[in-house]
Amino acid sequence: MRRVPVYILAGGRSRRFGSDKARALLAGEPLLVRVAHALEPVAQRIAVVADRADRYRDLGCVTLADRVAESGPLGGLHAALHDRLERDGPGWLLLASCDLLEIRLPWIERLLARATNEVAAVAFRDARWQPLLALYHTVLLEAVEAQLGAGRRALHELLERGPSAALAPPADLPATWQANTPGELAAYARSVREAVHALGQAVPRRRR
């Protein structure tokens, strides 16, 4: 499988969540660590982007500090693009959010298959863009810096300006696949437990 540098956005204010959701536990594991593990098969390397470089050292995560403070996900992409250029030169990177509840490798394979010379970003889109499990090319750095300089921080604006490839969302994409609130995280955990229980009930028991 093609591998690219992976950058996970974390360390935001998490206003809706009420606490640092990167550290919120799902099945006993911090969300940030779960996302990193899920992306390992496609990762050339993995780094976290946060407000300071030591924020997730205790979780064993290599962390980059934002270059532009309090600039949201676009600022995280800005730091990631700079790091990609400095380490590897021009090319693609995968940007992900730390609060993704599910990541399936076929989704990433679809994104990678569409990463050609004709586009500078690849993301899923239905009624709106899904910019936080998406591919971005370093050629976007100038556009990102211009947008930040103008005080516009929306990633969907960058994708609209393109050139971007919009892919139909995967058929198996969950209705809730990001934990924006503790309630969403609890509901997802409950649905997983119920699915596991239902599967256990469906498996026939062996006769003794």
GROMACS .gro file of C-alpha atoms in nm, residues 51-133:
model
   83
   51ASP     CA    1  -0.062   2.422   2.026
   52ARG     CA    2   0.268   2.318   2.179
   53ALA     CA    3   0.528   2.054   2.097
   54ASP     CA    4   0.521   1.869   2.431
   55ARG     CA    5   0.145   1.840   2.472
   56TYR     CA    6   0.119   1.465   2.405
   57ARG     CA    7   0.467   1.350   2.495
   58ASP     CA    8   0.321   1.136   2.774
   59LEU     CA    9   0.119   0.944   2.513
   60GLY     CA   10   0.433   0.869   2.313
   61CYS     CA   11   0.330   1.094   2.023
   62VAL     CA   12   0.569   1.307   1.821
   63THR     CA   13   0.402   1.648   1.832
   64LEU     CA   14   0.455   1.963   1.625
   65ALA     CA   15   0.357   2.307   1.746
   66ASP     CA   16   0.131   2.531   1.539
   67ARG     CA   17   0.323   2.800   1.352
   68VAL     CA   18   0.025   3.036   1.369
   69ALA     CA   19  -0.140   3.034   1.711
   70GLU     CA   20  -0.513   2.975   1.747
   71SER     CA   21  -0.568   2.929   1.374
   72GLY     CA   22  -0.781   2.616   1.389
   73PRO     CA   23  -0.755   2.317   1.154
   74LEU     CA   24  -0.621   2.535   0.871
   75GLY     CA   25  -0.334   2.634   1.099
   76GLY     CA   26  -0.273   2.266   1.168
   77LEU     CA   27  -0.255   2.196   0.797
   78HIS     CA   28  -0.016   2.490   0.762
   79ALA     CA   29   0.224   2.336   1.016
   80ALA     CA   30   0.189   1.994   0.852
   81LEU     CA   31   0.267   2.125   0.503
   82HIS     CA   32   0.578   2.301   0.632
   83ASP     CA   33   0.697   1.987   0.810
   84ARG     CA   34   0.633   1.772   0.501
   85LEU     CA   35   0.836   2.009   0.282
   86GLU     CA   36   1.123   2.036   0.529
   87ARG     CA   37   1.151   1.661   0.583
   88ASP     CA   38   1.067   1.511   0.244
   89GLY     CA   39   1.027   1.789  -0.010
   90PRO     CA   40   0.710   1.836  -0.218
   91GLY     CA   41   0.438   1.575  -0.202
   92TRP     CA   42   0.120   1.452  -0.040
   93LEU     CA   43   0.022   1.419   0.325
   94LEU     CA   44  -0.281   1.276   0.500
   95LEU     CA   45  -0.454   1.505   0.749
   96ALA     CA   46  -0.680   1.350   1.014
   97SER     CA   47  -0.866   1.466   1.321
   98CYS     CA   48  -0.792   1.313   1.660
   99ASP     CA   49  -1.164   1.253   1.725
  100LEU     CA   50  -1.238   1.014   1.438
  101LEU     CA   51  -1.427   0.717   1.578
  102GLU     CA   52  -1.374   0.486   1.282
  103ILE     CA   53  -1.109   0.472   1.010
  104ARG     CA   54  -1.111   0.194   0.753
  105LEU     CA   55  -0.821   0.131   0.522
  106PRO     CA   56  -1.036   0.101   0.205
  107TRP     CA   57  -1.141   0.464   0.264
  108ILE     CA   58  -0.777   0.573   0.263
  109GLU     CA   59  -0.705   0.360  -0.044
  110ARG     CA   60  -0.981   0.544  -0.234
  111LEU     CA   61  -0.832   0.879  -0.139
  112LEU     CA   62  -0.482   0.773  -0.240
  113ALA     CA   63  -0.602   0.638  -0.573
  114ARG     CA   64  -0.734   0.982  -0.664
  115ALA     CA   65  -0.418   1.171  -0.562
  116THR     CA   66  -0.287   1.263  -0.908
  117ASN     CA   67  -0.099   1.553  -1.062
  118GLU     CA   68  -0.426   1.716  -1.170
  119VAL     CA   69  -0.540   1.794  -0.814
  120ALA     CA   70  -0.392   1.938  -0.494
  121ALA     CA   71  -0.642   1.793  -0.245
  122VAL     CA   72  -0.861   1.484  -0.221
  123ALA     CA   73  -1.152   1.461   0.022
  124PHE     CA   74  -1.492   1.302   0.067
  125ARG     CA   75  -1.792   1.523   0.001
  126ASP     CA   76  -2.168   1.482   0.030
  127ALA     CA   77  -2.364   1.795   0.125
  128ARG     CA   78  -2.036   1.936   0.253
  129TRP     CA   79  -1.667   1.860   0.245
  130GLN     CA   80  -1.513   1.620   0.498
  131PRO     CA   81  -1.171   1.788   0.530
  132LEU     CA   82  -1.032   1.605   0.832
  133LEU     CA   83  -0.964   1.271   0.673
   0.00000   0.00000   0.00000
